CSV table of N, CA and C in Angstrom, one decimal:
chain,number,residue,atom,x,y,z
A,14,MET,N,-6.5,-11.9,3.9
A,14,MET,CA,-6.3,-10.6,3.3
A,14,MET,C,-4.8,-10.3,3.3
A,15,ALA,N,-4.3,-9.9,2.2
A,15,ALA,CA,-2.8,-9.6,2.0
A,15,ALA,C,-2.5,-8.3,2.7
A,16,THR,N,-1.2,-8.3,3.3
A,16,THR,CA,-0.7,-7.1,3.9
A,16,THR,C,-0.2,-6.1,2.8
A,17,THR,N,-0.8,-4.9,2.8
A,17,THR,CA,-0.4,-3.9,1.8
A,17,THR,C,-0.1,-2.6,2.5
A,18,LYS,N,-0.2,-2.6,3.9
A,18,LYS,CA,0.2,-1.4,4.6
A,18,LYS,C,0.7,-1.7,6.0
A,19,LYS,N,1.4,-0.8,6.6
A,19,LYS,CA,1.9,-0.9,7.9
A,19,LYS,C,1.7,0.5,8.6
A,20,THR,N,1.2,0.4,9.8
A,20,THR,CA,1.0,1.7,10.5
A,20,THR,C,2.0,1.7,11.8
A,21,HIS,N,2.4,2.9,12.1
A,21,HIS,CA,3.2,3.2,13.2
A,21,HIS,C,2.7,4.5,13.9
A,22,THR,N,3.2,4.8,15.1
A,22,THR,CA,2.9,6.0,15.8
A,22,THR,C,4.3,6.7,16.1
A,23,GLY,N,4.4,8.0,15.7
A,23,GLY,CA,5.6,8.7,15.9
A,23,GLY,C,5.8,8.9,17.4
A,24,ASN,N,7.1,9.1,17.7
A,24,ASN,CA,7.5,9.3,19.1
A,24,ASN,C,8.3,10.6,19.2
A,25,GLY,N,8.5,11.3,18.1
A,25,GLY,CA,9.3,12.6,18.2
A,25,GLY,C,10.8,12.4,18.0
A,26,SER,N,11.3,11.2,18.1
A,26,SER,CA,12.7,11.0,17.9
A,26,SER,C,13.1,9.9,16.9
A,27,THR,N,12.3,8.9,16.7
A,27,THR,CA,12.6,7.9,15.7
A,27,THR,C,12.4,8.3,14.3
A,28,THR,N,13.4,8.0,13.4
A,28,THR,CA,13.2,8.4,12.0
A,28,THR,C,13.0,7.2,11.1
A,29,ASN,N,13.4,6.0,11.5
A,29,ASN,CA,13.3,4.8,10.7
A,29,ASN,C,12.1,4.0,11.1
A,30,TYR,N,11.3,3.6,10.1
A,30,TYR,CA,10.1,2.8,10.3
A,30,TYR,C,10.1,1.7,9.3
A,31,THR,N,9.8,0.4,9.7
A,31,THR,CA,9.9,-0.7,8.8
A,31,THR,C,8.5,-1.1,8.3
A,32,PHE,N,8.5,-1.8,7.2
A,32,PHE,CA,7.3,-2.4,6.7
A,32,PHE,C,7.6,-3.8,6.2
A,33,ASP,N,6.6,-4.6,6.0
A,33,ASP,CA,6.9,-6.0,5.6
A,33,ASP,C,6.1,-6.5,4.4
A,34,PHE,N,5.6,-5.6,3.6
A,34,PHE,CA,5.0,-6.1,2.4
A,34,PHE,C,5.9,-6.0,1.2
A,35,PRO,N,5.7,-6.9,0.2
A,35,PRO,CA,6.5,-6.8,-1.0
A,35,PRO,C,6.0,-5.7,-2.0
A,36,TYR,N,6.9,-5.3,-2.9
A,36,TYR,CA,6.5,-4.3,-3.9
A,36,TYR,C,7.4,-4.5,-5.1
A,37,ILE,N,7.0,-3.9,-6.2
A,37,ILE,CA,7.7,-4.0,-7.4
A,37,ILE,C,8.8,-2.9,-7.5
A,38,LYS,N,8.4,-1.7,-7.4
A,38,LYS,CA,9.3,-0.5,-7.5
A,38,LYS,C,9.2,0.3,-6.2
A,39,GLN,N,10.2,1.0,-5.8
A,39,GLN,CA,10.2,1.9,-4.6
A,39,GLN,C,9.1,2.9,-4.8
A,40,SER,N,8.9,3.4,-6.0
A,40,SER,CA,7.8,4.4,-6.2
A,40,SER,C,6.4,3.9,-6.0
A,41,ASP,N,6.2,2.6,-5.8
A,41,ASP,CA,4.9,2.0,-5.4
A,41,ASP,C,4.7,2.1,-3.9
A,42,VAL,N,5.7,2.4,-3.2
A,42,VAL,CA,5.6,2.6,-1.7
A,42,VAL,C,5.3,4.1,-1.4
A,43,LYS,N,4.2,4.3,-0.7
A,43,LYS,CA,3.7,5.6,-0.3
A,43,LYS,C,3.7,5.8,1.2
A,44,VAL,N,3.7,7.0,1.6
A,44,VAL,CA,3.8,7.3,3.1
A,44,VAL,C,2.8,8.5,3.4
A,45,THR,N,2.1,8.4,4.5
A,45,THR,CA,1.3,9.5,5.0
A,45,THR,C,1.7,9.7,6.4
A,46,LEU,N,1.6,11.0,6.8
A,46,LEU,CA,1.7,11.4,8.2
A,46,LEU,C,0.4,12.1,8.6
A,47,ASP,N,-0.3,11.6,9.6
A,47,ASP,CA,-1.6,12.1,9.9
A,47,ASP,C,-2.5,12.3,8.7
A,48,ASN,N,-2.5,11.2,7.9
A,48,ASN,CA,-3.3,11.1,6.7
A,48,ASN,C,-3.0,12.1,5.6
A,49,VAL,N,-1.8,12.7,5.6
A,49,VAL,CA,-1.4,13.7,4.6
A,49,VAL,C,-0.1,13.0,3.9
A,50,ALA,N,-0.2,12.9,2.6
A,50,ALA,CA,0.9,12.3,1.8
A,50,ALA,C,2.2,13.1,2.1
A,51,THR,N,3.3,12.4,2.1
A,51,THR,CA,4.6,13.0,2.3
A,51,THR,C,5.6,12.3,1.4
A,52,THR,N,6.6,13.1,1.0
A,52,THR,CA,7.8,12.5,0.3
A,52,THR,C,9.0,12.9,1.0
A,53,ALA,N,8.9,13.3,2.3
A,53,ALA,CA,10.1,13.7,3.1
A,53,ALA,C,10.7,12.5,3.7
A,54,TYR,N,11.1,11.5,2.9
A,54,TYR,CA,11.7,10.3,3.4
A,54,TYR,C,12.6,9.7,2.3
A,55,THR,N,13.5,8.8,2.7
A,55,THR,CA,14.2,8.0,1.7
A,55,THR,C,14.1,6.5,2.2
A,56,PHE,N,14.7,5.6,1.4
A,56,PHE,CA,14.7,4.2,1.8
A,56,PHE,C,16.0,3.9,2.5
A,57,ALA,N,16.0,3.5,3.7
A,57,ALA,CA,17.2,3.2,4.4
A,57,ALA,C,17.7,1.8,3.9
A,58,ASN,N,16.7,0.9,3.6
A,58,ASN,CA,17.0,-0.3,3.0
A,58,ASN,C,15.7,-0.8,2.3
A,59,ALA,N,15.6,-2.0,1.8
A,59,ALA,CA,14.4,-2.4,1.1
A,59,ALA,C,13.1,-2.4,1.8
A,60,THR,N,13.2,-2.5,3.2
A,60,THR,CA,11.9,-2.5,4.0
A,60,THR,C,11.9,-1.5,5.1
A,61,THR,N,12.7,-0.4,5.0
A,61,THR,CA,12.7,0.6,6.0
A,61,THR,C,12.7,2.0,5.4
A,62,ILE,N,11.7,2.8,5.9
A,62,ILE,CA,11.6,4.2,5.5
A,62,ILE,C,12.3,5.0,6.5
A,63,SER,N,13.1,6.0,6.0
A,63,SER,CA,13.9,6.9,6.9
A,63,SER,C,13.4,8.3,6.6
A,64,PHE,N,12.7,8.9,7.6
A,64,PHE,CA,12.2,10.2,7.4
A,64,PHE,C,13.3,11.2,7.6
A,65,ASN,N,13.2,12.3,6.8
A,65,ASN,CA,14.2,13.4,6.9
A,65,ASN,C,14.3,14.0,8.3
A,66,SER,N,13.1,14.1,9.0
A,66,SER,CA,13.1,14.5,10.4
A,66,SER,C,12.1,13.6,11.1
A,67,ALA,N,12.3,13.4,12.4
A,67,ALA,CA,11.4,12.4,13.1
A,67,ALA,C,10.0,12.9,13.1
A,68,PRO,N,9.0,12.1,12.8
A,68,PRO,CA,7.6,12.4,13.0
A,68,PRO,C,7.3,12.8,14.4
A,69,ALA,N,6.4,13.7,14.6
A,69,ALA,CA,6.0,14.3,15.9
A,69,ALA,C,5.4,13.2,16.8
A,70,LEU,N,5.4,13.5,18.0
A,70,LEU,CA,4.9,12.6,19.0
A,70,LEU,C,3.4,12.3,18.7
A,71,ASN,N,3.0,11.0,18.6
A,71,ASN,CA,1.7,10.5,18.3
A,71,ASN,C,1.2,10.8,16.9
A,72,ALA,N,2.2,11.1,16.0
A,72,ALA,CA,1.8,11.3,14.6
A,72,ALA,C,1.4,9.9,14.0
A,73,ALA,N,0.3,9.8,13.3
A,73,ALA,CA,-0.1,8.6,12.6
A,73,ALA,C,0.7,8.4,11.4
A,74,ILE,N,1.5,7.3,11.3
A,74,ILE,CA,2.4,7.0,10.2
A,74,ILE,C,1.8,5.8,9.4
A,75,THR,N,1.5,6.0,8.1
A,75,THR,CA,1.1,4.9,7.3
A,75,THR,C,2.0,4.7,6.2
A,76,ILE,N,2.6,3.5,6.0
A,76,ILE,CA,3.4,3.1,4.9
A,76,ILE,C,2.6,2.1,4.1
A,77,TYR,N,2.3,2.4,2.9
A,77,TYR,CA,1.4,1.5,2.1
A,77,TYR,C,1.9,1.3,0.7
A,78,ARG,N,1.4,0.3,0.1
A,78,ARG,CA,1.7,0.0,-1.3
A,78,ARG,C,0.6,0.5,-2.2
A,79,ALA,N,0.9,1.2,-3.3
A,79,ALA,CA,0.0,1.6,-4.3
A,79,ALA,C,0.7,1.3,-5.7
A,80,THR,N,0.5,0.0,-6.1
A,80,THR,CA,1.1,-0.4,-7.3
A,80,THR,C,0.7,0.3,-8.5
A,81,ASP,N,1.6,0.8,-9.3
A,81,ASP,CA,1.3,1.5,-10.6
A,81,ASP,C,0.7,0.5,-11.5
A,82,ASP,N,-0.6,0.8,-11.9
A,82,ASP,CA,-1.3,-0.1,-12.8
A,82,ASP,C,-1.6,0.6,-14.1
A,83,SER,N,-1.0,1.7,-14.4
A,83,SER,CA,-1.3,2.4,-15.6
A,83,SER,C,-0.7,1.8,-16.8
A,84,ASN,N,0.4,1.0,-16.6
A,84,ASN,CA,1.0,0.3,-17.7
A,84,ASN,C,1.5,-1.1,-17.2
A,85,LEU,N,1.6,-2.1,-18.1
A,85,LEU,CA,2.2,-3.3,-17.7
A,85,LEU,C,3.7,-3.2,-17.5
A,86,VAL,N,4.2,-4.0,-16.6
A,86,VAL,CA,5.6,-4.0,-16.3
A,86,VAL,C,6.4,-4.4,-17.6
A,87,ALA,N,5.9,-5.4,-18.3
A,87,ALA,CA,6.5,-5.9,-19.5
A,87,ALA,C,5.5,-5.9,-20.6
A,88,THR,N,6.0,-5.6,-21.8
A,88,THR,CA,5.2,-5.6,-23.0
A,88,THR,C,5.7,-6.6,-24.0
A,89,PHE,N,4.9,-7.4,-24.6
A,89,PHE,CA,5.3,-8.4,-25.6
A,89,PHE,C,5.1,-8.0,-27.0
A,90,TYR,N,6.0,-8.3,-27.9
A,90,TYR,CA,5.9,-7.9,-29.3
A,90,TYR,C,5.9,-9.1,-30.2
A,91,PRO,N,5.2,-9.1,-31.3
A,91,PRO,CA,5.3,-10.2,-32.2
A,91,PRO,C,6.7,-10.6,-32.6
A,92,GLY,N,7.0,-11.9,-32.6
A,92,GLY,CA,8.3,-12.3,-33.0
A,92,GLY,C,9.4,-12.3,-32.0
A,93,SER,N,9.1,-11.7,-30.8
A,93,SER,CA,10.1,-11.6,-29.8
A,93,SER,C,9.9,-12.7,-28.8
A,94,ALA,N,11.0,-13.0,-28.0
A,94,ALA,CA,10.9,-14.1,-27.0
A,94,ALA,C,10.0,-13.6,-25.9
A,95,ILE,N,9.3,-14.6,-25.3
A,95,ILE,CA,8.5,-14.3,-24.1
A,95,ILE,C,9.3,-15.0,-22.9
A,96,ARG,N,9.8,-14.1,-22.1
A,96,ARG,CA,10.6,-14.6,-20.9
A,96,ARG,C,9.6,-14.8,-19.7
A,97,SER,N,9.9,-15.9,-19.0
A,97,SER,CA,9.1,-16.2,-17.8
A,97,SER,C,9.2,-15.1,-16.8
A,98,SER,N,10.3,-14.4,-16.7
A,98,SER,CA,10.4,-13.3,-15.7
A,98,SER,C,9.4,-12.2,-16.1
A,99,ASP,N,9.3,-11.9,-17.4
A,99,ASP,CA,8.3,-10.9,-17.8
A,99,ASP,C,6.9,-11.3,-17.5
A,100,LEU,N,6.6,-12.5,-17.8
A,100,LEU,CA,5.2,-13.0,-17.4
A,100,LEU,C,5.0,-12.9,-15.9
A,101,ASN,N,5.9,-13.4,-15.1
A,101,ASN,CA,5.8,-13.3,-13.7
A,101,ASN,C,5.7,-11.9,-13.2
A,102,ASP,N,6.4,-11.0,-13.8
A,102,ASP,CA,6.3,-9.6,-13.4
A,102,ASP,C,4.9,-9.0,-13.6
A,103,ASN,N,4.4,-9.3,-14.8
A,103,ASN,CA,3.0,-8.8,-15.1
A,103,ASN,C,2.0,-9.5,-14.2
A,104,TYR,N,2.1,-10.7,-13.9
A,104,TYR,CA,1.2,-11.4,-12.9
A,104,TYR,C,1.3,-10.9,-11.5
A,105,THR,N,2.5,-10.6,-11.1
A,105,THR,CA,2.8,-10.0,-9.8
A,105,THR,C,2.1,-8.6,-9.7
A,106,GLN,N,2.3,-7.8,-10.8
A,106,GLN,CA,1.7,-6.5,-10.8
A,106,GLN,C,0.2,-6.6,-10.7
A,107,ASN,N,-0.4,-7.5,-11.4
A,107,ASN,CA,-1.9,-7.8,-11.3
A,107,ASN,C,-2.3,-8.2,-9.9
A,108,LEU,N,-1.5,-9.1,-9.3
A,108,LEU,CA,-1.8,-9.6,-8.0
A,108,LEU,C,-1.8,-8.5,-7.0
A,109,TYR,N,-0.7,-7.7,-7.0
A,109,TYR,CA,-0.6,-6.6,-6.0
A,109,TYR,C,-1.7,-5.6,-6.2
A,110,SER,N,-2.0,-5.3,-7.4
A,110,SER,CA,-3.1,-4.3,-7.6
A,110,SER,C,-4.5,-4.9,-7.1
A,111,THR,N,-4.7,-6.1,-7.4
A,111,THR,CA,-5.9,-6.8,-6.9
A,111,THR,C,-5.9,-6.8,-5.3
A,112,GLN,N,-4.8,-7.1,-4.7
A,112,GLN,CA,-4.8,-7.1,-3.2
A,112,GLN,C,-5.1,-5.8,-2.7
A,113,GLU,N,-4.5,-4.7,-3.3
A,113,GLU,CA,-4.8,-3.4,-2.8
A,113,GLU,C,-6.2,-3.0,-3.0
A,114,ASN,N,-6.8,-3.3,-4.1
A,114,ASN,CA,-8.2,-3.0,-4.3
A,114,ASN,C,-9.1,-3.8,-3.4
A,115,THR,N,-8.8,-5.0,-3.1
A,115,THR,CA,-9.6,-5.8,-2.1
A,115,THR,C,-9.5,-5.2,-0.8
A,116,ASN,N,-8.3,-4.8,-0.3
A,116,ASN,CA,-8.2,-4.2,1.0
A,116,ASN,C,-8.9,-2.9,1.1
A,117,ASP,N,-8.8,-2.1,0.0
A,117,ASP,CA,-9.5,-0.8,0.0
A,117,ASP,C,-11.0,-1.0,0.1
A,118,ALA,N,-11.5,-2.0,-0.7
A,118,ALA,CA,-13.0,-2.2,-0.7
A,118,ALA,C,-13.4,-2.7,0.7
A,119,THR,N,-12.6,-3.6,1.3
A,119,THR,CA,-13.0,-4.1,2.7
A,119,THR,C,-13.0,-2.9,3.7
A,120,GLU,N,-12.0,-2.1,3.6
A,120,GLU,CA,-11.9,-0.9,4.5
A,120,GLU,C,-13.1,0.0,4.3
A,121,ALA,N,-13.4,0.3,3.0
A,121,ALA,CA,-14.6,1.2,2.7
A,121,ALA,C,-15.8,0.6,3.3
A,122,LEU,N,-16.0,-0.7,3.1
A,122,LEU,CA,-17.2,-1.4,3.6
A,122,LEU,C,-17.3,-1.3,5.1
A,123,GLY,N,-16.2,-1.6,5.8
A,123,GLY,CA,-16.1,-1.4,7.2
A,123,GLY,C,-16.4,0.0,7.7
A,124,ASN,N,-15.9,1.0,7.0
A,124,ASN,CA,-16.2,2.3,7.4
A,124,ASN,C,-17.6,2.8,7.1
A,125,SER,N,-18.3,2.1,6.3
A,125,SER,CA,-19.7,2.5,5.9
A,125,SER,C,-20.8,1.8,6.7
A,126,ARG,N,-20.4,1.0,7.7
A,126,ARG,CA,-21.4,0.4,8.5
A,126,ARG,C,-20.9,0.2,9.9
A,127,ALA,N,-21.9,0.0,10.8
A,127,ALA,CA,-21.6,-0.3,12.2
A,127,ALA,C,-22.4,-1.5,12.7
A,128,LEU,N,-21.8,-2.2,13.6
A,128,LEU,CA,-22.4,-3.4,14.2
A,128,LEU,C,-23.2,-2.9,15.4
A,129,GLU,N,-24.5,-3.0,15.3
A,129,GLU,CA,-25.4,-2.6,16.5
A,129,GLU,C,-26.3,-3.7,16.8
A,130,SER,N,-26.2,-4.2,18.0
A,130,SER,CA,-27.1,-5.3,18.5
A,130,SER,C,-27.0,-6.5,17.6
A,131,GLY,N,-25.8,-6.8,17.1
A,131,GLY,CA,-25.6,-8.0,16.3
A,131,GLY,C,-26.0,-7.9,14.9
A,132,VAL,N,-26.4,-6.6,14.4
A,132,VAL,CA,-26.8,-6.4,13.1
A,132,VAL,C,-26.0,-5.2,12.5
A,133,TYR,N,-25.5,-5.4,11.3
A,133,TYR,CA,-24.8,-4.3,10.6
A,133,TYR,C,-25.8,-3.2,10.1
A,134,VAL,N,-25.5,-2.0,10.5
A,134,VAL,CA,-26.4,-0.9,10.1
A,134,VAL,C,-25.5,0.0,9.2
A,135,THR,N,-26.0,0.4,8.0
A,135,THR,CA,-25.2,1.2,7.2
A,135,THR,C,-25.2,2.7,7.6
A,136,ALA,N,-24.2,3.4,7.2
A,136,ALA,CA,-24.1,4.8,7.5
A,136,ALA,C,-25.3,5.5,6.9
A,137,ILE,N,-25.7,5.1,5.7
A,137,ILE,CA,-26.9,5.7,5.1
A,137,ILE,C,-28.1,5.6,5.9
A,138,ALA,N,-28.4,4.4,6.4
A,138,ALA,CA,-29.5,4.1,7.3
A,138,ALA,C,-29.4,4.9,8.5
A,139,LYS,N,-28.3,5.1,9.1
A,139,LYS,CA,-28.1,5.9,10.3
A,139,LYS,C,-28.3,7.3,10.1
A,140,SER,N,-28.1,7.8,8.9
A,140,SER,CA,-28.3,9.2,8.6
A,140,SER,C,-29.7,9.7,8.4
A,141,ILE,N,-30.6,8.7,8.2
A,141,ILE,CA,-32.0,9.0,7.9
A,141,ILE,C,-32.7,9.3,9.2
């Protein structure tokens, strides 16, 4: 499974937190504090988020990728040249979006069932 997110725990004084997944645009990188989206940060460098103020002690920090899939990175027109970099960018966008969807589906499945006595029991079965 591809890495599409990184979690940290706030200590009340650290403002810079790293992540190690690739992305296409900085706007594809999202951050939550205690599961609430935030934009109170900047990029210190390509793989480090710098919060405007240090997250609280024990705050759950999640830095994740949410690739914009509303439009292709590159569009091709009749009669124009097709550049390999444009093809690669579109395939990378598709790859990242697929990785994120796979990870989301795996997490949803894991959250919807529990292993009891060697058998997975769904949340629906447990609620009956």
